GROMACS .gro file of C-alpha atoms in nm:
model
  368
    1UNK     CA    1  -3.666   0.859   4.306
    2UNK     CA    2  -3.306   0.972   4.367
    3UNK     CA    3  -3.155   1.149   4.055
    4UNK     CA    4  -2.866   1.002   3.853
    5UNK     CA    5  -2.544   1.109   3.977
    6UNK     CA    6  -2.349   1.219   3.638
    7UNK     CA    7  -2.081   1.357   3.821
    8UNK     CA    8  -1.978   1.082   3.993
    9UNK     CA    9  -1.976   0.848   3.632
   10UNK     CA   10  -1.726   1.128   3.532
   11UNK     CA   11  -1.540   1.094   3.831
   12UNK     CA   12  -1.482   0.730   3.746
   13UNK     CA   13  -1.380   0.732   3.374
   14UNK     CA   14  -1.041   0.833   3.306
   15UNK     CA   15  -1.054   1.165   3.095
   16UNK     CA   16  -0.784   1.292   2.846
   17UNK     CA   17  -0.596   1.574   3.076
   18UNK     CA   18  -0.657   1.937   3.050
   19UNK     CA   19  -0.300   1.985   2.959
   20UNK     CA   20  -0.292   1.707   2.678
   21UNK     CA   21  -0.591   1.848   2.585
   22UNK     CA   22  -0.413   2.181   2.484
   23UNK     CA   23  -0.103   2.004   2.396
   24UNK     CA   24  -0.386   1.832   2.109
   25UNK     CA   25  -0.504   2.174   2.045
   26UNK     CA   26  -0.205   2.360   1.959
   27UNK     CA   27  -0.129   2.073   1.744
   28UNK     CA   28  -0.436   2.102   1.555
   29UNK     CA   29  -0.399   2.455   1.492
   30UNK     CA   30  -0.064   2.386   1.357
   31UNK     CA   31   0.029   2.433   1.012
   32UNK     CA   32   0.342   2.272   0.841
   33UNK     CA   33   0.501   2.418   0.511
   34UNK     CA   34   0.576   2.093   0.391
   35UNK     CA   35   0.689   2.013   0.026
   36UNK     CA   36   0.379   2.025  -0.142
   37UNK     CA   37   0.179   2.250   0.104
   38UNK     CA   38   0.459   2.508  -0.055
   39UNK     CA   39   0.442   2.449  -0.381
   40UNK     CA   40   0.029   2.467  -0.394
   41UNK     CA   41   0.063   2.811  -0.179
   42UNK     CA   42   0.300   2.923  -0.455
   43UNK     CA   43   0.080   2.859  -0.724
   44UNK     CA   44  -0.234   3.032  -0.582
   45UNK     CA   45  -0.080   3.315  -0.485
   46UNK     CA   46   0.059   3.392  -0.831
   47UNK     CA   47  -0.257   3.301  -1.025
   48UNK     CA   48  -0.435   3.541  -0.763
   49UNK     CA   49  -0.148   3.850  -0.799
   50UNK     CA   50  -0.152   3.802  -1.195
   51UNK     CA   51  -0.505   3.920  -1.158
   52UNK     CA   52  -0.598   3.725  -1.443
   53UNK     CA   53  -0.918   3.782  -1.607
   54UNK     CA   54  -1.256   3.606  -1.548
   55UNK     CA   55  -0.994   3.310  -1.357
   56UNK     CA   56  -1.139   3.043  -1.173
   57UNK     CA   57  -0.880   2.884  -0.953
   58UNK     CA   58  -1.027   2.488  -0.862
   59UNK     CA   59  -0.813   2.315  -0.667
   60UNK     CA   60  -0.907   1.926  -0.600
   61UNK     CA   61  -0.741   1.674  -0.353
   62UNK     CA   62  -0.881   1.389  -0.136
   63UNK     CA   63  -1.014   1.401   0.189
   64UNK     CA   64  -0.735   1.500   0.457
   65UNK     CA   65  -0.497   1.646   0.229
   66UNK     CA   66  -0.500   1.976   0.378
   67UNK     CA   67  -0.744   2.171   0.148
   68UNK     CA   68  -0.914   2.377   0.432
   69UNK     CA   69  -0.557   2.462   0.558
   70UNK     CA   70  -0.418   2.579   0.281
   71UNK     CA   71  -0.752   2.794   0.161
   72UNK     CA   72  -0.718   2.924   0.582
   73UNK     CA   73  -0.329   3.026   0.463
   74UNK     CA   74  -0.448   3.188   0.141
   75UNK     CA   75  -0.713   3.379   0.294
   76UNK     CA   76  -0.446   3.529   0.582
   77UNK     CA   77  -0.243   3.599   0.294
   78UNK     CA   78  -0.412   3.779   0.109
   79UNK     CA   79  -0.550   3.975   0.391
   80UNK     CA   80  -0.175   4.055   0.519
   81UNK     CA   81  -0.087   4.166   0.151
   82UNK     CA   82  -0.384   4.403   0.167
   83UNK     CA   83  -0.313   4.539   0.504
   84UNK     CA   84   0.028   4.604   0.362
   85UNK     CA   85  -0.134   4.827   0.089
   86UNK     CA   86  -0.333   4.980   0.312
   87UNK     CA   87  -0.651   4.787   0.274
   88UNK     CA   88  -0.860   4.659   0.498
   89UNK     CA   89  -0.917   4.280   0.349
   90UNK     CA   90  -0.800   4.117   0.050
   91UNK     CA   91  -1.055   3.804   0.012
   92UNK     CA   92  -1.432   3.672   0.101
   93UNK     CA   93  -1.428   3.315   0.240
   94UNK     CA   94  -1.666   3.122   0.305
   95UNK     CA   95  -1.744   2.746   0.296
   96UNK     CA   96  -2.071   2.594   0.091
   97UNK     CA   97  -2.353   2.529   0.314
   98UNK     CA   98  -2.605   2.234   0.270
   99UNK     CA   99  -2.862   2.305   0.029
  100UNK     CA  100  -3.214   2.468   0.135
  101UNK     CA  101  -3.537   2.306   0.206
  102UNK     CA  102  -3.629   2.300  -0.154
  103UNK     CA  103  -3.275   2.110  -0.215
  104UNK     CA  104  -3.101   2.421  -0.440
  105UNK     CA  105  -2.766   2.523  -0.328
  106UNK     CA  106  -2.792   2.808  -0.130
  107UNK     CA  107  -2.584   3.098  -0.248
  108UNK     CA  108  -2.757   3.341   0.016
  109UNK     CA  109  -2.627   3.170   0.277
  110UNK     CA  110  -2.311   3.123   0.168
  111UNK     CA  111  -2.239   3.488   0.067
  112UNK     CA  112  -2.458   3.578   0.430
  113UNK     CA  113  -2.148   3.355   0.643
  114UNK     CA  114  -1.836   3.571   0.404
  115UNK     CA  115  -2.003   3.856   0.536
  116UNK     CA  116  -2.055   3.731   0.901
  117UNK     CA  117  -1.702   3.625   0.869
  118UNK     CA  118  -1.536   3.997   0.759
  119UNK     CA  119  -1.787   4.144   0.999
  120UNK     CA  120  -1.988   4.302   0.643
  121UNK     CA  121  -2.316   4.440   0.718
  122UNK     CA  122  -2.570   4.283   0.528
  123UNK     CA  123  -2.790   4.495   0.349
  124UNK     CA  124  -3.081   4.409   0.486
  125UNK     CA  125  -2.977   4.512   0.814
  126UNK     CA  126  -2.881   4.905   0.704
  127UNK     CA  127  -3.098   5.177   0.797
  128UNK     CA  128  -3.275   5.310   0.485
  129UNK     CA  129  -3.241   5.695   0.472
  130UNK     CA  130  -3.480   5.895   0.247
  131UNK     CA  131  -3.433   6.183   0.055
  132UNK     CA  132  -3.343   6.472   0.276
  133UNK     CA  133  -3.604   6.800   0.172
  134UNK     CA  134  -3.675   6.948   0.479
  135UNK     CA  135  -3.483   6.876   0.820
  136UNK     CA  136  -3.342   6.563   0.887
  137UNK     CA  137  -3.485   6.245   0.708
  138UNK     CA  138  -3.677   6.037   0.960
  139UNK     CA  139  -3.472   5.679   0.975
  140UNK     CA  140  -3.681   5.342   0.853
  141UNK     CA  141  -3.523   5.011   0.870
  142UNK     CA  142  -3.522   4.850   0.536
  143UNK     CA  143  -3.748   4.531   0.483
  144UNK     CA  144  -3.740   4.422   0.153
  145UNK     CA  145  -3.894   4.135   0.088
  146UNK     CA  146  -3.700   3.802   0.000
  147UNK     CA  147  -3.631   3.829  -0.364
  148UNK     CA  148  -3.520   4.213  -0.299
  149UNK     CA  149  -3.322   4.076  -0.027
  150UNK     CA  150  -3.147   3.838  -0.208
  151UNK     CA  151  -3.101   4.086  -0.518
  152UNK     CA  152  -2.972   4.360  -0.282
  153UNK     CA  153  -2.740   4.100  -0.123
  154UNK     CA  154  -2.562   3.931  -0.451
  155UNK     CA  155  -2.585   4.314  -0.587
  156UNK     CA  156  -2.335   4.406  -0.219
  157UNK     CA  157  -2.125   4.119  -0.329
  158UNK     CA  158  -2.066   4.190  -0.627
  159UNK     CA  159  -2.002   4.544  -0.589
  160UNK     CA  160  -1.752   4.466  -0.239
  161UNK     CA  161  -1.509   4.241  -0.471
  162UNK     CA  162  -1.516   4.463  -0.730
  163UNK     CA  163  -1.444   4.809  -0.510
  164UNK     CA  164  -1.202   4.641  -0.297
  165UNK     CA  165  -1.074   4.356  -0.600
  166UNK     CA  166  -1.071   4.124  -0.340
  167UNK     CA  167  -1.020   3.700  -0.404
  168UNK     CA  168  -1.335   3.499  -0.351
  169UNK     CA  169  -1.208   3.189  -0.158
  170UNK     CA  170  -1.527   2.877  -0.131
  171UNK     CA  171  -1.391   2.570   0.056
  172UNK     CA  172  -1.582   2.262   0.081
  173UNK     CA  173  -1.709   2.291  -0.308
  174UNK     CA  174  -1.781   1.954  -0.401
  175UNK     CA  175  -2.092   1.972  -0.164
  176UNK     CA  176  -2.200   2.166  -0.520
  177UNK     CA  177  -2.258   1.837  -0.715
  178UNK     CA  178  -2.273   1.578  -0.512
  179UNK     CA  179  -2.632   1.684  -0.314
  180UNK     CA  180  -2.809   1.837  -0.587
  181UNK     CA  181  -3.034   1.782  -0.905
  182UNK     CA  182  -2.879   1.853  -1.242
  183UNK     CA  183  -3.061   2.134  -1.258
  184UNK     CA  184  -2.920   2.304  -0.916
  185UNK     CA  185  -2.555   2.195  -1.025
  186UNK     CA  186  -2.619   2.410  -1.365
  187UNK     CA  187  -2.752   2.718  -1.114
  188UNK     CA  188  -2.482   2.672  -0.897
  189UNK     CA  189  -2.211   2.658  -1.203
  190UNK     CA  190  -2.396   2.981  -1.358
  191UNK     CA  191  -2.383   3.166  -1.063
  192UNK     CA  192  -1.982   3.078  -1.048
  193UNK     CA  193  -1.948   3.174  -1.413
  194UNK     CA  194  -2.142   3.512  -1.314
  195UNK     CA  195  -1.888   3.597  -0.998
  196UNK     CA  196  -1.600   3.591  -1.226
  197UNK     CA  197  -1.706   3.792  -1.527
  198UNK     CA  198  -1.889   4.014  -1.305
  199UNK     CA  199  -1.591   4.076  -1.083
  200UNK     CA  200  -1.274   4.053  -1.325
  201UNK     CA  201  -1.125   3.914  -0.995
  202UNK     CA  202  -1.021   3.541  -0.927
  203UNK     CA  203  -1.231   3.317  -0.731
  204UNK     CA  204  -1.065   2.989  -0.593
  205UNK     CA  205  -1.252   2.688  -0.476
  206UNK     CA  206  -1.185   2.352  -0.359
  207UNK     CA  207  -1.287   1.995  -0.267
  208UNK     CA  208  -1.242   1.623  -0.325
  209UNK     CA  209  -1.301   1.450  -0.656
  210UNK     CA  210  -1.662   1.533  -0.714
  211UNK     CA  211  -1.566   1.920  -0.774
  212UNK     CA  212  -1.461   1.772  -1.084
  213UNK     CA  213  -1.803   1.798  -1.220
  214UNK     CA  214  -1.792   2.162  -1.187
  215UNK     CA  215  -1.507   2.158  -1.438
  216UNK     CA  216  -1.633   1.874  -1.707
  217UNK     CA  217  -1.939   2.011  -1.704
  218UNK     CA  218  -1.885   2.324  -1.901
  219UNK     CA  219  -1.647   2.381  -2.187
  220UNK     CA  220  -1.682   2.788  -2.177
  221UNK     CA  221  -1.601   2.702  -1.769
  222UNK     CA  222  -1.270   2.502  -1.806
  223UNK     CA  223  -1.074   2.728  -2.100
  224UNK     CA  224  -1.135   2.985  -1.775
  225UNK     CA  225  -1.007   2.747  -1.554
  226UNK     CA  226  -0.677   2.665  -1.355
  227UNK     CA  227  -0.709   2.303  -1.185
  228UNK     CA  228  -0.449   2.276  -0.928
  229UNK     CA  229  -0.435   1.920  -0.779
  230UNK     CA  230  -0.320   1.880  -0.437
  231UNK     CA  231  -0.203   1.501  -0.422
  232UNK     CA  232  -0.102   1.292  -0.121
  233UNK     CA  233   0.305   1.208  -0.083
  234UNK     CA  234   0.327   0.873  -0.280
  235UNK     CA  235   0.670   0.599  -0.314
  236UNK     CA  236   0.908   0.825  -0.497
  237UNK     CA  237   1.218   0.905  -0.319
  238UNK     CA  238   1.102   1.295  -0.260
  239UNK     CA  239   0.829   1.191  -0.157
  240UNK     CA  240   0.969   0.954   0.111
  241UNK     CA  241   1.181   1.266   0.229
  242UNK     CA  242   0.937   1.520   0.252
  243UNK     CA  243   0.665   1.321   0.426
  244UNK     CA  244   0.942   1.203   0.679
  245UNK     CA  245   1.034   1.568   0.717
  246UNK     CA  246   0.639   1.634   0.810
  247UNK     CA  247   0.664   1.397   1.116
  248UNK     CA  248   0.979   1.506   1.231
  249UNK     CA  249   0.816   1.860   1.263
  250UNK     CA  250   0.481   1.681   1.379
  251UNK     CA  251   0.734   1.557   1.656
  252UNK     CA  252   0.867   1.901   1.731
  253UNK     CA  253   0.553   2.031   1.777
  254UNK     CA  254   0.430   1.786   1.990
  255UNK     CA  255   0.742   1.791   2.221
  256UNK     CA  256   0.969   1.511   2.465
  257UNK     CA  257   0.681   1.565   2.674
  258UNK     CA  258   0.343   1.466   2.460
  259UNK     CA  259   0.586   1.230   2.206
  260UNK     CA  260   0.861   1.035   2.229
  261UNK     CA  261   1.162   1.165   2.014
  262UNK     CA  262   1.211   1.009   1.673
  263UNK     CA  263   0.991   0.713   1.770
  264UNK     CA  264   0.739   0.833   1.459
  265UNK     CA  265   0.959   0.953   1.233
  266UNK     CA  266   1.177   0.653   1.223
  267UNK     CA  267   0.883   0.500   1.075
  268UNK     CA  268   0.760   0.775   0.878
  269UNK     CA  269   0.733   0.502   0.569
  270UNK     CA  270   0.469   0.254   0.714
  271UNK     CA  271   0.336   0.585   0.823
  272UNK     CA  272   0.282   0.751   0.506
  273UNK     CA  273   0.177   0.383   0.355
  274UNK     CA  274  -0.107   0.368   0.621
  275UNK     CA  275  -0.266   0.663   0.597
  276UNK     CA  276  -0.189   0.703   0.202
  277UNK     CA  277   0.062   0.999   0.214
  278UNK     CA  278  -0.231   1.256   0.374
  279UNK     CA  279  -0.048   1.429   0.647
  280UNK     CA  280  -0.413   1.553   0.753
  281UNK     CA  281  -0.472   1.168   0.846
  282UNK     CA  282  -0.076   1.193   1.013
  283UNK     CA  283  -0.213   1.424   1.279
  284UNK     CA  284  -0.573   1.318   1.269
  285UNK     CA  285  -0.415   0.959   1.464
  286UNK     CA  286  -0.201   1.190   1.643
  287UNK     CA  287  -0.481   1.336   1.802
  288UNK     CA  288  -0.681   0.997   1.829
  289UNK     CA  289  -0.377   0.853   2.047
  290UNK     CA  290  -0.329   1.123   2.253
  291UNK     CA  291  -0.671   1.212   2.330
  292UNK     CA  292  -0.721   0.827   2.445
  293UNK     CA  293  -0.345   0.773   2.606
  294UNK     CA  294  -0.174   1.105   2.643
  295UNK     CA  295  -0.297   1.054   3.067
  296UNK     CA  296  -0.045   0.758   3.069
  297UNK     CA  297   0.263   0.897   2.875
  298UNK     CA  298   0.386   0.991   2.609
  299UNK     CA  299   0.316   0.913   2.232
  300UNK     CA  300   0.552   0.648   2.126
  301UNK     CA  301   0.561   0.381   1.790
  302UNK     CA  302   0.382   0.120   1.919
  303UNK     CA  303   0.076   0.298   2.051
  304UNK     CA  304   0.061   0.486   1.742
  305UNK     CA  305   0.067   0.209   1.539
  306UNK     CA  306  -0.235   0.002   1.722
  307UNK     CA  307  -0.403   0.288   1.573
  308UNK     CA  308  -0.265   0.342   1.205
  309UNK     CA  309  -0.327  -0.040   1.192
  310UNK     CA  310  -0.709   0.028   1.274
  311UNK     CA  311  -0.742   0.326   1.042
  312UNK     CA  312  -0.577   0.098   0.761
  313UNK     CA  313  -0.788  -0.153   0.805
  314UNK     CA  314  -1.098  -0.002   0.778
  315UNK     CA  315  -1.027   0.268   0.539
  316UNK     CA  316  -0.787   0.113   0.307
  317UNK     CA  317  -0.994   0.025   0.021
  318UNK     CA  318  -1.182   0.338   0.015
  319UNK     CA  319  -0.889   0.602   0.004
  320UNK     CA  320  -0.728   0.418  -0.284
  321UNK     CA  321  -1.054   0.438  -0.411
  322UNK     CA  322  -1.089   0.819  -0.394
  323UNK     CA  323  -0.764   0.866  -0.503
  324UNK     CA  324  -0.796   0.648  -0.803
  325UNK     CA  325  -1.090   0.915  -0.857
  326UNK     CA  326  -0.900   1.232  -0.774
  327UNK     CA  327  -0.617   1.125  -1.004
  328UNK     CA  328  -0.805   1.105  -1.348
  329UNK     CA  329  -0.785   1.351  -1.622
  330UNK     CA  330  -1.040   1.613  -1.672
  331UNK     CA  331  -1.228   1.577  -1.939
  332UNK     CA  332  -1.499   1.871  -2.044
  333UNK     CA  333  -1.855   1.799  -2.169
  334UNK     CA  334  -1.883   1.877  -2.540
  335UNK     CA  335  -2.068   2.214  -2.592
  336UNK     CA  336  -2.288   2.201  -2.862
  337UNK     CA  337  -2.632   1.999  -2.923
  338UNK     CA  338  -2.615   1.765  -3.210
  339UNK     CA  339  -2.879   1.759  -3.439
  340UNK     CA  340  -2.948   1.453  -3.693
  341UNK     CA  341  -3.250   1.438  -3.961
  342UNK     CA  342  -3.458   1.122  -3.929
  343UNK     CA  343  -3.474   0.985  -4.285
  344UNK     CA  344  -3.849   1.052  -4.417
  345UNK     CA  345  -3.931   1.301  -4.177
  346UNK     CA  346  -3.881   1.686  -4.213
  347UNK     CA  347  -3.809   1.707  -3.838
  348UNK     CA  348  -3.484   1.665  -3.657
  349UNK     CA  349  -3.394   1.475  -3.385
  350UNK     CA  350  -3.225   1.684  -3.131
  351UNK     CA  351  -3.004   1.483  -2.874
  352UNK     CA  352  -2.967   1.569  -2.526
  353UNK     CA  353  -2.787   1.890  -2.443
  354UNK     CA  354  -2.450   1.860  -2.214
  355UNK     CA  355  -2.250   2.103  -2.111
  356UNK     CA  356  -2.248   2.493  -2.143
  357UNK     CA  357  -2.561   2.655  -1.949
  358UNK     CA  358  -2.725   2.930  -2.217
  359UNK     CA  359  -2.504   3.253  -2.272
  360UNK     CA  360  -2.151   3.150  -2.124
  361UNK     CA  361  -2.025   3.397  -2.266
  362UNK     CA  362  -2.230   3.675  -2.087
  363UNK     CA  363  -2.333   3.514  -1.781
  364UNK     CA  364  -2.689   3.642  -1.632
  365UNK     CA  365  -2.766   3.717  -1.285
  366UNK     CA  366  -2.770   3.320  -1.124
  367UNK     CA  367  -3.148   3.375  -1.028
  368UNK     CA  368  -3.237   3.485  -1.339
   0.00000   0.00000   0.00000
């Protein structure tokens, strides 16, 4: 039986160009200091030089705002600020990977990818050297087991921020409460609490409106709290202008040859409308229509529209949804238990405790 001939199905479909292709690239890797993207980089950066103590920067914003971008343009930064001073990093980042097997968040493996990502040596990997009497020590590669692991590892962390007073950077944050038990999201909240008053440096970490747990959950956690909320453009005037300003650099960018000049940003208001002021989204259809088109032409208004018309359609409802969510007020849990006597009996009746995990103040070890 003659094989199927793959090749030849590719040789029929009509594939996005290798130059579009790079044309979609350098656009992704792209990053615009719009209006707001300005003003959030502003306030970061001066939280994070004012080295305030036990500070927990949480910044929260939709999907497609430009969260990962900005905590990308924090991190380099930082990192150039500390090269300046003659250090070799200024931050850990990392993102927050799925939970384990067991379903707990897994803090090893997120502090095991900052290190992978500054090219740290994890402890477990070192060469264990023992005390030198006579001649030279022979060498024995450490294997701890998994708890000692683990210890060894947050004990590296800790000790790395401190030493170096680097910035903690976690993107991705609201996978924190939203796939865990109550329990976890305490144990994950704990272990924040723990970074910053073991450090005495800031931590910042982001996501859409279900980070906002982290901050109502815990009274003792939101007095050492900045929120910082990075909203889409809406209908004021400014707004108007500085989204419109976005697409004209989109544009630019792009070039005469991969988009037609001024045909997007002479309709940068249905534009912003459509994909509700997230310039993430902007360039997200960018990308769409040129991956599917850019072989016949060049990006123009009406075949950017066929697809800002199917986005709207489909994902109207739910992005004023989440940013009906995003936009509410934080609230924090109440602290203390309340306890009520039952009238004739000698024992109380002790409602349900919210908020503040035992010792705020003096956070334990997170696996304690």
């Amino acid at each position: 039986m003659a094989k199927i001939d793959y090749g030849a199905m590719v040789q029929q479909l009509n594939l996005t160009p290798a130059h579009v292709i790079e044309a979609i690239d350098d656009l992704n890797a792209w990053v615009c200091l719009h209006t707001r993207f300005v003003l959030s980089q502003q306030i970061i950066m001066n939280a994070i030089s004012g080295r305030s103590r036990d500070l927990l920067i949480v910044v929260i914003g939709p999907a497609r705002v430009g969260k990962t971008t900005l905590f990308e343009s924090i991190a380099g930064m930082t990192d150039a600020l500390a090269q300046q001073a003659g250090k070799r990093r200024g931050c850990f980042r990392f993102s927050v990977p799925p939970p384990d097997a067991r379903g707990r968040f897994n803090w090893t493996a997120a502090i095991t990818e900052a290190y992978a990502s500054s090219n740290e040596i994890l402890p477990s990997k070192k060469i264990v050297y023992g005390d030198i009497t006579e001649g030279a020590p022979r060498r024995v590669p450490a294997n701890p087991s998994s708890a000692a692991a683990e210890e060894a590892l947050w004990k590296s962390f800790i000790k790395n921020v401190q030493l170096e007073q680097l910035v903690t950077i976690v993107d991705e944050g609201n996978t924190i409460p939203v796939t865990l038990s109550q329990l976890q999201v305490d144990r994950a909240i704990h272990a924040l609490k723990y970074i910053v008053a073991q450090t005495r440096q800031p931590l910042v970490i982001g996501g859409t409106s279900a980070i906002r747990h982290i901050v109502e959950h815990d009274t003792q956690l939101k007095v050492r709290t900045k929120v910082l909320m990075q909203d889409p453009y809406g209908d004021s005037q400014n707004d108007e202008a500085s989204f419109k300003v976005f697409i004209e650099e989109m544009e630019k960018r792009l070039g005469p040859r991969y988009c037609k000049p001024r045909s997007l940003s002479a309709h940068s208001a249905e534009i912003r409308r459509g994909v509700d002021g997230r310039c993430g989204l902007a360039v997200r259809l960018t990308t769409d229509a040129l991956s599917q088109h850019g072989g016949n032409g060049e990006l123009d208004w009406p075949l950017y529209k066929q697809h800002l018309d199917s986005f709207s359609q489909a994902a109207e409802a739910d992005l004023a949804a989440e940013r009906h969510m995003t936009g509410r007020p934080i609230v924090a849990a109440a602290e203390a238990a309340i306890t009520k006597k039952v009238p004739g009996s000698r024992k109380g009746k002790r409602d349900s405790r919210v908020g503040a995990t035992k010792n705020t103040n003096a956070p334990n070890h997170p696996y304690e």
